[in-house]
């Protein structure tokens, strides 16, 4: 048995879109107990997790050394996925490093960092590919692996855009019904996105904790496949029999849609947002504001929503066929998770088992915590 084997995991990001399926997978057979840090233990998501066997909640914030110390103490494992859209690139860099240091100081045996590709580095430092929420995580991930120690194993769990966002409101790839056709209007060109299925995330993270000897030092970069949005539309049509299309649009037209009438109506239909949040988010959102809602707009290090997501889409425009900037080792993923979802069509078919997808289009529920919370809250 590896010296990095663990039994109780402290988790930051447990109530997020990615965290929910990971927690469920970790505790399903009681091999692991999980302690989840949450700012609000009375939130809907926190309450749902608290009902699971082996789950405890700790009220606090990742931006507190005392709370981090309390969270890591008594746990021998850690999964840390800081919400960069909350704190911003600059704060994530500090607290990502500090969390690792504190975990090491209190005796955690195995540490998993919720990561994203360091896109700027992978693109050979070309500034057109700078994306703050990617680079912030990626820098921390590289730092962690470079500071390996025999006292604590460490691995990265590198994800990407959730395919679930393609059928969810208030995301960067939310579709619209235009003349009865489900339409994704995105500035992707003929690029392809290495989408991730949230339902697969738990299996991958469980594998990391189940196999710490092999996982130590690994950057596990996951995805379904590199998917074009023409393929996405075709897959939706094939599964539902309903019309769908992808329209490549310039950045200006893309960003204009975030402050348009349809965007505001999506906010109003969100059942998980209070009235004041709906009004503030619906009327007050601007693509010129910081991409992270607690970042200082006067700080030169802060990227605007537009600047951040121009870099994001440029990364995927340059990643067609798994031969460009953003790549994945799909043979490795098949070995680790043989039953993983491998195409957009397969994902749509699995989702259709839970209900009619065409009906879901008109009643889309938020996947991202950012969307559900109305892009608000403290660090």
CSV table of C-alpha atoms in Angstrom, one decimal:
chain,number,residue,atom,x,y,z
A,1,UNK,CA,0.0,0.0,0.0
A,2,UNK,CA,1.3,3.5,-0.9
A,3,UNK,CA,2.4,5.7,2.0
A,4,UNK,CA,0.1,8.3,0.4
A,5,UNK,CA,-3.1,6.3,1.0
A,6,UNK,CA,-5.8,8.4,2.7
A,7,UNK,CA,-9.1,8.0,4.4
A,8,UNK,CA,-10.5,11.5,5.1
A,9,UNK,CA,-10.3,14.3,2.5
A,10,UNK,CA,-10.6,18.0,3.0
A,11,UNK,CA,-12.3,19.6,0.0
A,12,UNK,CA,-12.4,23.1,-1.2
A,13,UNK,CA,-15.0,23.6,-4.0
A,14,UNK,CA,-17.3,20.8,-2.9
A,15,UNK,CA,-20.5,22.8,-3.6
A,16,UNK,CA,-19.4,23.8,-7.1
A,17,UNK,CA,-20.5,22.2,-10.4
A,18,UNK,CA,-17.4,19.9,-10.4
A,19,UNK,CA,-17.4,19.3,-6.7
A,20,UNK,CA,-20.9,17.8,-6.4
A,21,UNK,CA,-20.2,14.6,-8.5
A,22,UNK,CA,-16.8,14.2,-7.0
A,23,UNK,CA,-18.1,14.2,-3.4
A,24,UNK,CA,-20.7,11.7,-4.3
A,25,UNK,CA,-18.2,9.4,-5.9
A,26,UNK,CA,-15.7,9.6,-3.0
A,27,UNK,CA,-18.3,8.7,-0.3
A,28,UNK,CA,-20.5,6.3,-2.2
A,29,UNK,CA,-19.0,3.2,-0.5
A,30,UNK,CA,-17.6,4.9,2.6
A,31,UNK,CA,-14.0,4.3,1.7
A,32,UNK,CA,-13.5,8.0,2.2
A,33,UNK,CA,-15.0,10.6,4.4
A,34,UNK,CA,-15.1,14.2,3.2
A,35,UNK,CA,-15.0,17.5,5.0
A,36,UNK,CA,-16.3,20.3,2.8
A,37,UNK,CA,-15.4,24.0,3.3
A,38,UNK,CA,-18.4,26.2,2.6
A,39,UNK,CA,-19.2,29.9,3.1
A,40,UNK,CA,-22.8,29.1,3.6
A,41,UNK,CA,-23.8,25.7,5.2
A,42,UNK,CA,-27.4,26.6,4.7
A,43,UNK,CA,-27.2,26.9,0.9
A,44,UNK,CA,-29.2,24.4,-1.2
A,45,UNK,CA,-26.1,22.6,-2.5
A,46,UNK,CA,-24.4,22.4,1.0
A,47,UNK,CA,-27.5,20.9,2.5
A,48,UNK,CA,-27.8,18.3,-0.2
A,49,UNK,CA,-24.2,17.2,0.4
A,50,UNK,CA,-24.6,17.2,4.2
A,51,UNK,CA,-27.2,14.5,3.8
A,52,UNK,CA,-24.7,12.1,2.3
A,53,UNK,CA,-23.0,9.5,4.6
A,54,UNK,CA,-19.4,10.5,5.5
A,55,UNK,CA,-19.8,14.2,4.7
A,56,UNK,CA,-19.3,17.0,7.2
A,57,UNK,CA,-19.4,20.7,6.5
A,58,UNK,CA,-17.0,23.3,7.8
A,59,UNK,CA,-18.1,26.9,7.5
A,60,UNK,CA,-15.3,29.3,6.4
A,61,UNK,CA,-13.4,30.6,3.4
A,62,UNK,CA,-10.3,29.5,1.5
A,63,UNK,CA,-9.0,33.0,2.0
A,64,UNK,CA,-8.3,32.5,5.7
A,65,UNK,CA,-5.2,30.7,7.1
A,66,UNK,CA,-7.2,29.8,10.2
A,67,UNK,CA,-10.0,28.2,8.2
A,68,UNK,CA,-7.5,26.4,6.0
A,69,UNK,CA,-5.7,25.1,9.0
A,70,UNK,CA,-8.9,23.9,10.6
A,71,UNK,CA,-10.0,22.2,7.4
A,72,UNK,CA,-6.8,20.3,6.7
A,73,UNK,CA,-6.2,19.3,10.4
A,74,UNK,CA,-7.4,15.8,11.0
A,75,UNK,CA,-7.6,15.0,7.2
A,76,UNK,CA,-4.9,13.0,5.4
A,77,UNK,CA,-6.2,13.9,1.9
A,78,UNK,CA,-7.1,17.1,0.1
A,79,UNK,CA,-8.9,18.2,-3.0
A,80,UNK,CA,-8.6,21.9,-3.6
A,81,UNK,CA,-10.5,23.6,-6.4
A,82,UNK,CA,-10.6,27.4,-5.8
A,83,UNK,CA,-13.3,29.4,-7.6
A,84,UNK,CA,-11.2,31.7,-9.8
A,85,UNK,CA,-14.4,33.5,-10.9
A,86,UNK,CA,-14.9,34.5,-7.3
A,87,UNK,CA,-11.5,35.7,-6.2
A,88,UNK,CA,-9.6,36.4,-9.5
A,89,UNK,CA,-6.3,35.3,-10.9
A,90,UNK,CA,-4.2,37.2,-8.5
A,91,UNK,CA,-5.8,35.9,-5.3
A,92,UNK,CA,-6.0,32.4,-6.6
A,93,UNK,CA,-2.2,32.4,-7.2
A,94,UNK,CA,-1.6,33.4,-3.5
A,95,UNK,CA,-4.2,31.2,-1.8
A,96,UNK,CA,-3.5,28.2,-4.1
A,97,UNK,CA,0.1,28.2,-3.0
A,98,UNK,CA,-0.7,29.0,0.6
A,99,UNK,CA,-3.2,26.2,0.8
A,100,UNK,CA,-0.6,23.7,-0.3
A,101,UNK,CA,1.9,25.0,2.2
A,102,UNK,CA,-0.6,24.7,5.1
A,103,UNK,CA,-1.7,21.2,4.0
A,104,UNK,CA,2.0,20.1,4.1
A,105,UNK,CA,2.5,21.7,7.5
A,106,UNK,CA,-0.3,19.8,9.2
A,107,UNK,CA,0.5,16.4,7.8
A,108,UNK,CA,-1.8,15.8,4.8
A,109,UNK,CA,-0.5,12.8,2.8
A,110,UNK,CA,-2.0,13.3,-0.6
A,111,UNK,CA,-3.0,16.5,-2.3
A,112,UNK,CA,-5.0,17.0,-5.5
A,113,UNK,CA,-5.2,20.5,-7.1
A,114,UNK,CA,-8.3,21.3,-9.2
A,115,UNK,CA,-6.5,22.6,-12.3
A,116,UNK,CA,-6.9,24.1,-15.7
A,117,UNK,CA,-4.4,24.3,-18.6
A,118,UNK,CA,-1.7,26.9,-18.3
A,119,UNK,CA,-2.8,28.1,-21.8
A,120,UNK,CA,-0.4,31.0,-22.1
A,121,UNK,CA,2.6,28.7,-21.6
A,122,UNK,CA,1.2,26.0,-24.0
A,123,UNK,CA,0.7,28.8,-26.6
A,124,UNK,CA,4.4,29.8,-26.3
A,125,UNK,CA,3.5,33.0,-24.4
A,126,UNK,CA,1.6,34.6,-27.2
A,127,UNK,CA,-0.6,37.2,-25.4
A,128,UNK,CA,-3.6,36.6,-27.6
A,129,UNK,CA,-4.1,33.3,-25.7
A,130,UNK,CA,-4.0,34.9,-22.2
A,131,UNK,CA,-7.0,33.7,-20.2
A,132,UNK,CA,-6.9,34.6,-16.5
A,133,UNK,CA,-9.0,31.8,-15.0
A,134,UNK,CA,-6.9,29.2,-16.9
A,135,UNK,CA,-3.5,30.7,-16.3
A,136,UNK,CA,-4.2,31.4,-12.6
A,137,UNK,CA,-4.8,27.7,-11.9
A,138,UNK,CA,-2.2,26.5,-14.3
A,139,UNK,CA,0.6,28.5,-12.6
A,140,UNK,CA,-0.4,27.1,-9.2
A,141,UNK,CA,-0.5,23.6,-10.7
A,142,UNK,CA,3.0,23.8,-12.1
A,143,UNK,CA,4.3,25.3,-8.8
A,144,UNK,CA,2.8,22.4,-6.9
A,145,UNK,CA,4.5,19.7,-9.0
A,146,UNK,CA,7.8,21.6,-9.0
A,147,UNK,CA,7.7,21.6,-5.2
A,148,UNK,CA,7.3,17.9,-4.7
A,149,UNK,CA,8.2,16.5,-1.3
A,150,UNK,CA,8.4,12.9,0.0
A,151,UNK,CA,6.2,14.0,2.9
A,152,UNK,CA,3.1,14.6,0.7
A,153,UNK,CA,2.1,13.2,-2.7
A,154,UNK,CA,0.4,15.6,-5.1
A,155,UNK,CA,-1.4,15.4,-8.4
A,156,UNK,CA,-3.3,17.8,-10.7
A,157,UNK,CA,-6.8,17.2,-12.0
A,158,UNK,CA,-7.0,19.3,-15.1
A,159,UNK,CA,-10.4,19.8,-16.6
A,160,UNK,CA,-11.9,22.2,-19.1
A,161,UNK,CA,-15.3,23.6,-20.2
A,162,UNK,CA,-18.1,21.4,-19.0
A,163,UNK,CA,-20.3,20.1,-21.8
A,164,UNK,CA,-23.1,20.5,-19.4
A,165,UNK,CA,-22.7,24.3,-19.9
A,166,UNK,CA,-23.9,23.8,-23.5
A,167,UNK,CA,-27.4,23.2,-22.2
A,168,UNK,CA,-27.4,25.5,-19.2
A,169,UNK,CA,-28.3,29.2,-18.8
A,170,UNK,CA,-25.9,32.0,-18.0
A,171,UNK,CA,-22.8,30.3,-19.3
A,172,UNK,CA,-20.3,31.3,-22.1
A,173,UNK,CA,-21.8,28.8,-24.4
A,174,UNK,CA,-25.6,29.0,-23.6
A,175,UNK,CA,-27.6,28.3,-26.8
A,176,UNK,CA,-30.7,30.3,-27.9
A,177,UNK,CA,-33.8,29.3,-29.7
A,178,UNK,CA,-33.9,31.3,-32.9
A,179,UNK,CA,-36.9,30.7,-35.2
A,180,UNK,CA,-37.4,27.3,-33.6
A,181,UNK,CA,-33.7,26.2,-34.1
A,182,UNK,CA,-31.4,25.6,-31.1
A,183,UNK,CA,-28.5,27.9,-32.0
A,184,UNK,CA,-25.0,28.1,-30.5
A,185,UNK,CA,-23.6,31.5,-31.6
A,186,UNK,CA,-19.9,31.4,-30.6
A,187,UNK,CA,-16.6,32.9,-31.7
A,188,UNK,CA,-15.0,29.4,-32.2
A,189,UNK,CA,-14.3,29.4,-35.9
A,190,UNK,CA,-13.6,25.8,-37.0
A,191,UNK,CA,-11.9,25.1,-33.6
A,192,UNK,CA,-12.8,22.4,-31.2
A,193,UNK,CA,-13.3,22.4,-27.4
A,194,UNK,CA,-12.0,19.6,-25.2
A,195,UNK,CA,-15.3,19.4,-23.3
A,196,UNK,CA,-15.5,17.6,-19.9
A,197,UNK,CA,-18.6,15.7,-18.7
A,198,UNK,CA,-19.3,16.5,-15.0
A,199,UNK,CA,-20.6,13.0,-14.5
A,200,UNK,CA,-17.1,11.6,-15.3
A,201,UNK,CA,-15.2,13.9,-12.9
A,202,UNK,CA,-15.9,11.9,-9.8
A,203,UNK,CA,-14.5,8.7,-11.4
A,204,UNK,CA,-11.3,10.4,-12.3
A,205,UNK,CA,-10.7,12.0,-8.9
A,206,UNK,CA,-11.6,8.8,-7.2
A,207,UNK,CA,-8.9,7.1,-9.3
A,208,UNK,CA,-6.3,9.6,-8.2
A,209,UNK,CA,-7.0,8.9,-4.5
A,210,UNK,CA,-7.3,5.1,-5.0
A,211,UNK,CA,-4.0,5.0,-6.8
A,212,UNK,CA,-1.8,7.6,-5.1
A,213,UNK,CA,1.4,5.8,-5.9
A,214,UNK,CA,0.9,6.1,-9.6
A,215,UNK,CA,-0.9,9.4,-9.4
A,216,UNK,CA,1.8,11.2,-7.5
A,217,UNK,CA,3.3,13.8,-9.7
A,218,UNK,CA,0.7,13.3,-12.5
A,219,UNK,CA,-1.2,16.0,-14.3
A,220,UNK,CA,-4.3,14.1,-15.2
A,221,UNK,CA,-5.8,16.2,-18.1
A,222,UNK,CA,-9.3,15.0,-18.9
A,223,UNK,CA,-11.9,15.5,-21.6
A,224,UNK,CA,-14.6,13.7,-23.5
A,225,UNK,CA,-13.1,14.6,-26.9
A,226,UNK,CA,-12.2,17.6,-28.9
A,227,UNK,CA,-15.7,18.7,-30.1
A,228,UNK,CA,-16.6,21.2,-32.8
A,229,UNK,CA,-19.9,23.0,-32.4
A,230,UNK,CA,-21.0,21.8,-35.8
A,231,UNK,CA,-20.6,18.3,-34.3
A,232,UNK,CA,-22.5,19.5,-31.2
A,233,UNK,CA,-25.4,20.7,-33.3
A,234,UNK,CA,-25.5,17.5,-35.4
A,235,UNK,CA,-25.4,15.3,-32.3
A,236,UNK,CA,-28.3,17.2,-30.7
A,237,UNK,CA,-30.4,16.8,-33.9
A,238,UNK,CA,-29.6,13.1,-34.1
A,239,UNK,CA,-30.6,12.4,-30.5
A,240,UNK,CA,-33.7,14.7,-30.3
A,241,UNK,CA,-34.9,14.9,-33.9
A,242,UNK,CA,-35.1,18.7,-33.4
A,243,UNK,CA,-33.2,21.3,-35.5
A,244,UNK,CA,-29.9,22.8,-34.2
A,245,UNK,CA,-27.1,24.7,-35.7
A,246,UNK,CA,-23.7,26.4,-34.9
A,247,UNK,CA,-23.1,29.9,-36.1
A,248,UNK,CA,-19.6,31.3,-35.9
A,249,UNK,CA,-19.8,35.0,-34.8
A,250,UNK,CA,-17.3,37.8,-34.3
A,251,UNK,CA,-16.3,38.7,-30.8
A,252,UNK,CA,-18.3,41.9,-30.8
A,253,UNK,CA,-21.5,40.2,-31.7
A,254,UNK,CA,-20.9,37.4,-29.2
A,255,UNK,CA,-20.3,39.8,-26.2
A,256,UNK,CA,-23.3,42.0,-27.2
A,257,UNK,CA,-25.6,39.0,-26.5
A,258,UNK,CA,-24.6,39.0,-22.8
A,259,UNK,CA,-26.4,42.3,-22.2
A,260,UNK,CA,-29.3,41.7,-24.5
A,261,UNK,CA,-33.0,41.0,-23.9
A,262,UNK,CA,-32.7,37.2,-24.1
A,263,UNK,CA,-29.8,37.2,-21.5
A,264,UNK,CA,-32.0,39.2,-19.2
A,265,UNK,CA,-34.9,36.9,-19.6
A,266,UNK,CA,-32.6,33.9,-18.8
A,267,UNK,CA,-31.8,35.6,-15.5
A,268,UNK,CA,-35.5,36.2,-14.7
A,269,UNK,CA,-36.3,32.5,-15.3
A,270,UNK,CA,-33.6,31.3,-12.9
A,271,UNK,CA,-35.5,29.8,-10.0
A,272,UNK,CA,-32.5,29.7,-7.7
A,273,UNK,CA,-31.8,33.5,-7.7
A,274,UNK,CA,-33.6,36.0,-5.5
A,275,UNK,CA,-35.4,39.0,-7.0
A,276,UNK,CA,-32.6,41.5,-6.0
A,277,UNK,CA,-29.9,39.2,-7.5
A,278,UNK,CA,-31.9,38.9,-10.7
A,279,UNK,CA,-32.3,42.6,-11.0
A,280,UNK,CA,-28.7,43.4,-10.1
A,281,UNK,CA,-27.3,40.7,-12.4
A,282,UNK,CA,-29.8,41.3,-15.2
A,283,UNK,CA,-29.5,45.1,-15.4
A,284,UNK,CA,-26.0,45.5,-14.0
A,285,UNK,CA,-23.9,42.9,-15.8
A,286,UNK,CA,-21.3,44.3,-18.2
A,287,UNK,CA,-18.7,42.5,-20.3
A,288,UNK,CA,-16.3,45.3,-19.4
A,289,UNK,CA,-16.4,44.5,-15.7
A,290,UNK,CA,-13.9,42.1,-14.1
A,291,UNK,CA,-14.2,38.4,-15.1
A,292,UNK,CA,-14.0,37.6,-11.4
A,293,UNK,CA,-16.7,39.3,-9.3
A,294,UNK,CA,-14.5,39.9,-6.2
A,295,UNK,CA,-11.5,41.1,-8.2
A,296,UNK,CA,-10.5,44.8,-7.9
A,297,UNK,CA,-11.5,46.5,-11.2
A,298,UNK,CA,-8.8,49.2,-10.5
A,299,UNK,CA,-6.1,46.6,-10.2
A,300,UNK,CA,-4.0,46.4,-13.4
A,301,UNK,CA,-3.8,42.6,-12.9
A,302,UNK,CA,-7.5,42.2,-13.3
A,303,UNK,CA,-8.8,41.1,-16.7
A,304,UNK,CA,-12.2,42.2,-17.9
A,305,UNK,CA,-14.8,39.6,-18.9
A,306,UNK,CA,-14.2,40.4,-22.6
A,307,UNK,CA,-10.4,40.2,-22.4
A,308,UNK,CA,-10.5,37.0,-20.4
A,309,UNK,CA,-12.8,35.2,-22.8
A,310,UNK,CA,-11.2,36.4,-26.0
A,311,UNK,CA,-8.2,34.6,-24.7
A,312,UNK,CA,-10.3,31.6,-23.8
A,313,UNK,CA,-11.9,31.3,-27.3
A,314,UNK,CA,-8.6,31.8,-29.0
A,315,UNK,CA,-7.2,28.8,-27.2
A,316,UNK,CA,-9.9,26.6,-28.5
A,317,UNK,CA,-9.9,28.1,-32.0
A,318,UNK,CA,-6.3,26.9,-32.1
A,319,UNK,CA,-6.9,23.4,-30.8
A,320,UNK,CA,-8.6,21.5,-33.7
A,321,UNK,CA,-8.1,17.8,-33.9
A,322,UNK,CA,-6.1,17.5,-30.7
A,323,UNK,CA,-3.1,18.8,-32.6
A,324,UNK,CA,-3.0,22.5,-31.5
A,325,UNK,CA,-2.5,24.4,-28.2
A,326,UNK,CA,-4.8,22.3,-26.0
A,327,UNK,CA,-4.2,18.5,-26.1
A,328,UNK,CA,-5.3,15.4,-24.3
A,329,UNK,CA,-4.1,11.8,-24.0
A,330,UNK,CA,-7.3,9.9,-24.8
A,331,UNK,CA,-5.6,6.5,-24.6
A,332,UNK,CA,-4.6,7.2,-21.0
A,333,UNK,CA,-8.2,8.3,-20.2
A,334,UNK,CA,-9.6,5.1,-21.7
A,335,UNK,CA,-7.3,3.1,-19.5
A,336,UNK,CA,-8.3,5.0,-16.3
A,337,UNK,CA,-12.0,5.3,-17.1
A,338,UNK,CA,-13.0,2.7,-19.7
A,339,UNK,CA,-16.7,3.7,-19.5
A,340,UNK,CA,-16.1,7.4,-19.9
A,341,UNK,CA,-18.3,9.5,-22.2
A,342,UNK,CA,-16.5,9.8,-25.5
A,343,UNK,CA,-18.6,12.0,-27.8
A,344,UNK,CA,-21.2,14.7,-27.7
A,345,UNK,CA,-23.8,12.3,-29.1
A,346,UNK,CA,-23.2,9.9,-26.2
A,347,UNK,CA,-23.5,12.7,-23.7
A,348,UNK,CA,-26.8,13.9,-25.2
A,349,UNK,CA,-28.1,10.3,-25.1
A,350,UNK,CA,-27.3,9.9,-21.5
A,351,UNK,CA,-28.9,13.2,-20.6
A,352,UNK,CA,-32.0,12.3,-22.6
A,353,UNK,CA,-32.5,9.3,-20.2
A,354,UNK,CA,-33.3,11.9,-17.5
A,355,UNK,CA,-35.9,13.7,-19.6
A,356,UNK,CA,-36.8,15.3,-22.9
A,357,UNK,CA,-33.9,17.5,-24.1
A,358,UNK,CA,-36.0,19.8,-26.2
A,359,UNK,CA,-38.2,20.5,-23.1
A,360,UNK,CA,-35.0,21.1,-21.1
A,361,UNK,CA,-33.9,23.8,-23.6
A,362,UNK,CA,-36.9,26.0,-22.5
A,363,UNK,CA,-36.3,25.3,-18.8
A,364,UNK,CA,-32.6,25.2,-18.5
A,365,UNK,CA,-31.3,25.1,-14.9
A,366,UNK,CA,-28.0,26.6,-13.9
A,367,UNK,CA,-25.0,24.2,-13.7
A,368,UNK,CA,-22.4,26.7,-12.6
A,369,UNK,CA,-22.4,28.0,-9.0
A,370,UNK,CA,-21.5,31.4,-10.5
A,371,UNK,CA,-24.8,31.4,-12.4
A,372,UNK,CA,-26.9,30.1,-9.5
A,373,UNK,CA,-25.5,32.6,-7.1
A,374,UNK,CA,-25.9,35.5,-9.6
A,375,UNK,CA,-22.1,36.2,-9.7
A,376,UNK,CA,-22.1,37.5,-6.1
A,377,UNK,CA,-20.8,36.5,-2.7
A,378,UNK,CA,-17.8,37.0,-0.5
A,379,UNK,CA,-14.4,35.3,-1.0
